Coordinates of C-alpha atoms and ligand atoms in Angstrom, one line a residue:
M1 CA -37.9 10.8 4.0
V2 CA -37.1 9.7 0.4
D3 CA -35.3 12.2 -1.7
V4 CA -35.5 10.9 -5.3
G5 CA -31.9 11.5 -6.1
R6 CA -29.1 9.6 -7.6
F7 CA -30.8 6.2 -7.4
G8 CA -34.3 7.0 -8.6
G9 CA -35.6 4.3 -10.9
R10 CA -32.8 2.0 -10.1
V11 CA -32.6 -1.4 -8.4
A12 CA -29.8 -1.9 -5.9
V13 CA -28.7 -5.2 -4.4
V14 CA -26.9 -4.8 -1.0
T15 CA -25.5 -7.8 0.8
G16 CA -24.8 -7.8 4.5
A17 CA -27.8 -5.5 4.8
A18 CA -28.8 -6.7 8.2
S19 CA -26.1 -4.8 10.0
G20 CA -23.3 -2.2 10.0
L21 CA -22.1 -0.9 6.6
G22 CA -24.6 -3.0 4.6
R23 CA -27.5 -1.5 6.6
A24 CA -26.2 2.0 6.3
T25 CA -25.6 1.5 2.5
A26 CA -29.1 0.1 2.0
K27 CA -30.7 3.0 3.9
L28 CA -28.7 5.6 2.0
I29 CA -29.5 4.2 -1.4
A30 CA -33.2 3.8 -0.6
G31 CA -33.2 7.3 0.8
E32 CA -32.1 8.5 -2.6
G33 CA -34.9 6.7 -4.5
G34 CA -33.4 3.3 -5.2
A35 CA -35.4 0.1 -4.8
V36 CA -33.2 -2.0 -2.5
A37 CA -33.0 -5.8 -2.4
A38 CA -31.5 -6.3 1.0
L39 CA -29.6 -9.6 1.3
D40 CA -28.3 -11.2 4.4
I41 CA -28.1 -14.6 6.2
S42 CA -29.6 -13.0 9.3
D43 CA -33.4 -13.0 8.8
K44 CA -34.6 -11.0 11.8
A45 CA -32.1 -8.1 11.6
L46 CA -32.6 -8.0 7.8
Q47 CA -36.3 -7.4 8.3
T48 CA -35.5 -4.5 10.7
T49 CA -33.4 -2.9 7.9
V50 CA -36.3 -3.3 5.5
D51 CA -38.9 -2.0 8.0
E52 CA -36.7 1.1 8.7
I53 CA -36.5 1.8 4.9
T54 CA -40.2 1.3 4.2
S55 CA -41.4 3.2 7.2
A56 CA -39.3 6.2 5.9
G57 CA -41.2 5.9 2.6
G58 CA -38.5 3.9 0.7
T59 CA -38.7 0.6 -1.2
A60 CA -36.9 -2.5 0.0
V61 CA -37.4 -6.2 0.1
A62 CA -35.6 -8.8 2.3
V63 CA -34.1 -11.7 0.4
R64 CA -32.5 -14.2 2.8
T65 CA -29.2 -15.3 1.1
D66 CA -26.0 -17.1 2.1
V67 CA -23.6 -15.4 -0.3
S68 CA -21.1 -18.3 0.1
D69 CA -23.6 -20.8 -1.4
P70 CA -24.0 -20.8 -5.2
D71 CA -27.6 -22.2 -5.1
S72 CA -28.7 -19.6 -2.5
V73 CA -27.1 -16.8 -4.6
A74 CA -28.8 -18.1 -7.8
S75 CA -32.2 -18.4 -6.3
S76 CA -31.9 -15.0 -4.7
M77 CA -31.0 -13.3 -8.0
K78 CA -34.2 -14.9 -9.6
E79 CA -36.3 -13.6 -6.7
I80 CA -34.8 -10.1 -6.9
V81 CA -35.6 -9.9 -10.7
A82 CA -39.1 -11.2 -10.1
Q83 CA -39.8 -8.7 -7.2
L84 CA -38.0 -5.6 -8.3
G85 CA -36.6 -6.1 -11.8
P86 CA -33.0 -6.6 -12.9
P87 CA -30.4 -5.0 -10.7
N88 CA -28.5 -1.8 -11.8
T89 CA -26.0 -1.9 -9.0
V90 CA -24.7 -4.5 -6.6
C91 CA -23.0 -3.6 -3.3
N92 CA -21.1 -6.6 -1.9
V93 CA -20.8 -5.8 1.8
A94 CA -21.4 -9.1 3.6
G95 CA -18.3 -10.2 5.4
I96 CA -16.9 -12.0 8.4
G97 CA -13.5 -12.2 10.2
K98 CA -11.6 -13.4 13.1
F99 CA -8.1 -13.0 14.7
A100 CA -6.0 -16.0 15.2
H101 CA -2.3 -17.0 15.4
T102 CA -1.8 -18.7 12.0
T103 CA -0.2 -21.7 13.8
E104 CA -3.4 -22.2 15.7
A105 CA -6.0 -21.2 13.1
A106 CA -8.8 -23.7 12.4
F107 CA -9.1 -24.9 8.8
D108 CA -12.8 -24.4 9.0
D109 CA -12.3 -20.7 9.9
W110 CA -10.0 -20.3 6.9
Q111 CA -12.6 -21.9 4.6
R112 CA -15.5 -19.9 6.0
I113 CA -13.7 -16.5 5.9
L114 CA -12.6 -17.1 2.3
G115 CA -16.0 -18.6 1.5
V116 CA -18.0 -15.6 2.6
N117 CA -15.6 -12.7 1.8
L118 CA -14.0 -13.8 -1.4
T119 CA -16.1 -16.6 -2.9
G120 CA -19.3 -14.8 -1.8
T121 CA -18.3 -11.6 -3.6
F122 CA -17.4 -13.6 -6.7
L123 CA -20.7 -15.5 -6.7
M124 CA -22.7 -12.3 -6.4
C125 CA -20.7 -10.7 -9.2
Q126 CA -21.1 -13.7 -11.4
A127 CA -24.9 -13.9 -10.8
A128 CA -25.5 -10.2 -11.4
L129 CA -23.2 -9.5 -14.3
P130 CA -25.5 -10.8 -17.1
H131 CA -28.1 -8.3 -15.9
L132 CA -25.6 -5.5 -15.6
L133 CA -24.3 -6.3 -19.1
D134 CA -27.8 -6.3 -20.6
N135 CA -29.1 -3.1 -18.8
G136 CA -26.0 -1.2 -17.7
G137 CA -24.9 -1.0 -14.2
N138 CA -22.0 -1.4 -11.8
I139 CA -20.7 -3.2 -8.8
V140 CA -19.1 -1.9 -5.6
N141 CA -17.2 -4.5 -3.4
V142 CA -16.2 -3.9 0.2
A143 CA -12.5 -4.8 0.7
S144 CA -10.6 -3.5 3.7
T145 CA -7.3 -2.0 4.7
A146 CA -6.6 -5.6 5.4
G147 CA -6.6 -6.1 1.6
L148 CA -4.0 -3.5 1.1
M149 CA -1.5 -4.1 4.0
G150 CA -0.6 -6.8 6.3
Q151 CA -2.4 -7.0 9.7
P152 CA -1.4 -9.2 12.6
Y153 CA -3.3 -12.5 13.4
S154 CA -5.4 -12.0 10.2
A155 CA -4.0 -14.3 7.6
A156 CA -7.4 -15.5 6.4
Y157 CA -9.1 -12.1 6.6
C158 CA -6.1 -10.4 4.8
A159 CA -6.0 -13.1 2.1
S160 CA -9.8 -12.8 1.5
K161 CA -9.8 -9.0 1.3
G162 CA -6.6 -9.0 -0.9
G163 CA -8.5 -11.4 -3.1
V164 CA -11.5 -9.0 -3.2
V165 CA -9.1 -6.2 -4.3
Q166 CA -7.7 -8.3 -7.2
L167 CA -11.2 -9.7 -8.1
T168 CA -12.4 -6.1 -8.4
K169 CA -9.5 -5.1 -10.7
A170 CA -9.8 -8.3 -12.8
L171 CA -13.5 -7.8 -13.4
A172 CA -13.0 -4.0 -14.1
V173 CA -10.6 -4.9 -16.9
E174 CA -12.6 -7.8 -18.2
Y175 CA -15.7 -5.6 -18.6
L176 CA -14.0 -2.3 -19.5
E177 CA -15.3 -2.4 -23.0
R178 CA -18.8 -3.4 -22.1
G179 CA -19.7 -0.4 -19.9
V180 CA -20.0 -2.2 -16.5
R181 CA -17.9 -0.5 -13.8
I182 CA -16.5 -2.5 -10.9
N183 CA -14.9 -0.7 -7.9
A184 CA -14.2 -1.4 -4.2
V185 CA -13.9 0.6 -1.0
A186 CA -11.3 -0.3 1.6
P187 CA -12.5 0.9 5.0
G188 CA -10.3 1.1 8.1
G189 CA -11.8 0.1 11.4
V190 CA -15.5 0.7 11.6
D191 CA -17.4 0.5 14.9
T192 CA -19.9 -2.2 14.0
P193 CA -21.0 -5.6 15.5
M194 CA -18.2 -7.2 13.4
L195 CA -15.6 -5.9 15.9
G196 CA -17.1 -8.5 18.3
Q197 CA -15.8 -11.3 16.0
F198 CA -12.2 -9.8 16.3
A199 CA -11.1 -10.8 19.8
P200 CA -7.3 -10.4 19.8
P201 CA -5.3 -13.5 21.0
P202 CA -4.6 -13.1 24.8
D203 CA -0.9 -12.7 24.1
A204 CA -1.3 -10.3 21.2
S205 CA 1.6 -7.9 20.7
K206 CA 0.6 -4.3 21.5
R207 CA 3.1 -3.0 19.0
L208 CA 1.6 -5.1 16.2
M209 CA -2.0 -4.4 17.2
A210 CA -1.2 -0.6 17.1
K211 CA -0.7 -1.1 13.3
L212 CA -4.4 -1.6 13.0
M213 CA -5.4 1.8 14.4
T214 CA -6.6 4.5 12.1
P215 CA -5.0 7.8 13.2
F216 CA -8.4 9.6 13.4
G217 CA -10.3 6.8 15.2
F218 CA -13.1 4.7 13.8
V219 CA -14.7 5.4 10.5
T220 CA -18.5 5.5 10.7
P221 CA -20.8 3.2 8.7
D222 CA -22.3 6.3 7.1
Q223 CA -18.9 7.6 5.9
V224 CA -18.3 4.3 4.2
A225 CA -21.8 4.1 2.8
K226 CA -21.3 7.6 1.2
A227 CA -18.2 6.3 -0.6
I228 CA -20.1 3.2 -1.8
A229 CA -23.0 5.3 -3.0
F230 CA -20.6 7.7 -4.8
L231 CA -19.0 4.9 -6.7
A232 CA -22.4 3.2 -7.4
S233 CA -24.0 6.4 -8.7
D234 CA -23.4 8.4 -11.9
D235 CA -21.1 10.6 -9.7
G236 CA -18.5 7.9 -10.3
D237 CA -19.3 7.3 -13.9
Y238 CA -15.6 7.5 -15.1
I239 CA -14.3 5.4 -12.2
T240 CA -13.7 1.7 -12.6
G241 CA -11.1 -0.7 -11.1
A242 CA -10.6 1.8 -8.2
I243 CA -10.0 0.7 -4.6
V244 CA -11.1 3.7 -2.6
S245 CA -9.6 3.8 0.9
V246 CA -11.9 5.1 3.6
D247 CA -9.5 4.8 6.4
G248 CA -8.6 8.2 7.8
G249 CA -5.1 8.0 6.2
L250 CA -4.1 4.6 7.7
T251 CA -2.8 3.3 4.3
A252 CA -1.7 6.8 3.0
Ligands
NAD1 N1 -16.1 -3.2 10.8 C1 -14.9 -3.0 10.3 O1 -13.9 -2.6 11.1 C2 -14.5 -3.2 8.9 C3 -13.4 -2.7 8.3 C4 -13.1 -2.9 7.0 C5 -13.9 -3.6 6.2 N2 -15.0 -4.2 6.8 C6 -15.9 -5.0 5.9 O2 -17.2 -4.3 5.8 C7 -18.2 -5.3 5.5 C8 -19.3 -5.1 6.5 O3 -18.8 -5.3 7.8 P1 -19.6 -4.7 9.1 O4 -18.5 -4.1 9.9 O5 -20.8 -3.9 8.6 O6 -19.9 -6.1 9.8 P2 -21.3 -6.6 10.4 O7 -21.0 -7.8 11.1 O8 -22.0 -5.5 11.1 O9 -22.2 -6.9 9.1 C9 -21.8 -8.0 8.3 C10 -23.1 -8.6 7.8 O10 -22.8 -9.7 6.9 C11 -23.7 -10.7 7.1 N3 -23.2 -12.0 6.6 C12 -22.2 -12.8 7.2 N4 -22.1 -13.9 6.5 C13 -23.0 -13.9 5.5 C14 -23.3 -14.8 4.5 N5 -22.7 -16.0 4.4 N6 -24.3 -14.4 3.6 C15 -24.9 -13.2 3.7 N7 -24.7 -12.3 4.7 C16 -23.7 -12.7 5.6 C17 -23.9 -10.7 8.6 O11 -25.1 -11.4 9.0 C18 -24.0 -9.2 8.9 O12 -25.3 -8.8 8.8 C19 -17.5 -6.7 5.6 O13 -17.1 -7.1 4.3 C20 -16.2 -6.4 6.4 O14 -15.2 -7.3 6.2 C21 -15.4 -4.0 8.1

């Protein structure tokens, strides 16, 4: 059931919308009246998100996008503007990760994790900013506790999310005088399909792995989506350059 609330009349782009936090964010924003451009590399699951939104009376279109590919991002932005109009908010949720001892990490994994998490976020911001500057709007990036503190066996993931934190702050300052807000959320462990990508090395240290645990257990995708929607809506209209931890106190 659509409650025309904080996102009525707005166009929201949500990456990673086929799963986990992205799907929860797309559904929350559409449920509050936003027209959602749902972006992901995974076609079939993306269509499920769109079907769930439209069957509840909301508006959403699926736009297959590889956020790490500049051409894919550019053509998706054109398609979004043609189908829904220029975006008012962009939620950069798509991400990947993997545990590895740094001494054994594959270069391709390093490139891919940085390419999706950091370069993908940059490319989406760069493509959306001209529209946000023309029409007003904001960006919410998804970082991680891994962007705020060291985590074992996660050099590429930590580097990529630390990069997202600083990218968010750099853009917030750059566009401070032009009315475009850029914020990020930093979730702790969320029980989503992504956890399947994080198989600890067989000899992982239990003491070091314990550092990853949020004291109150997993955060839910809905709890993270609520923080994203808060920042993306006018509820957060004086907030920019903030990194909002949603981690049950892990980084407190
Ligand atoms: N799950 C966690 O514990 C956790 C904790 C902190 C932060 N995060 C971050 O939250 C975000 C969402 O993660 P999730 O837990 O929902 O994971 P998920 O695996 O459920 O969803 C990630 C989505 O990103 C999509 N994706 C991957 N590569 C892509 C690409 N190149 N282009 C477009 N889409 C792509 C996937 O297809 C998938 O649908 C990620 O940025 C992740 O790093 C997750």
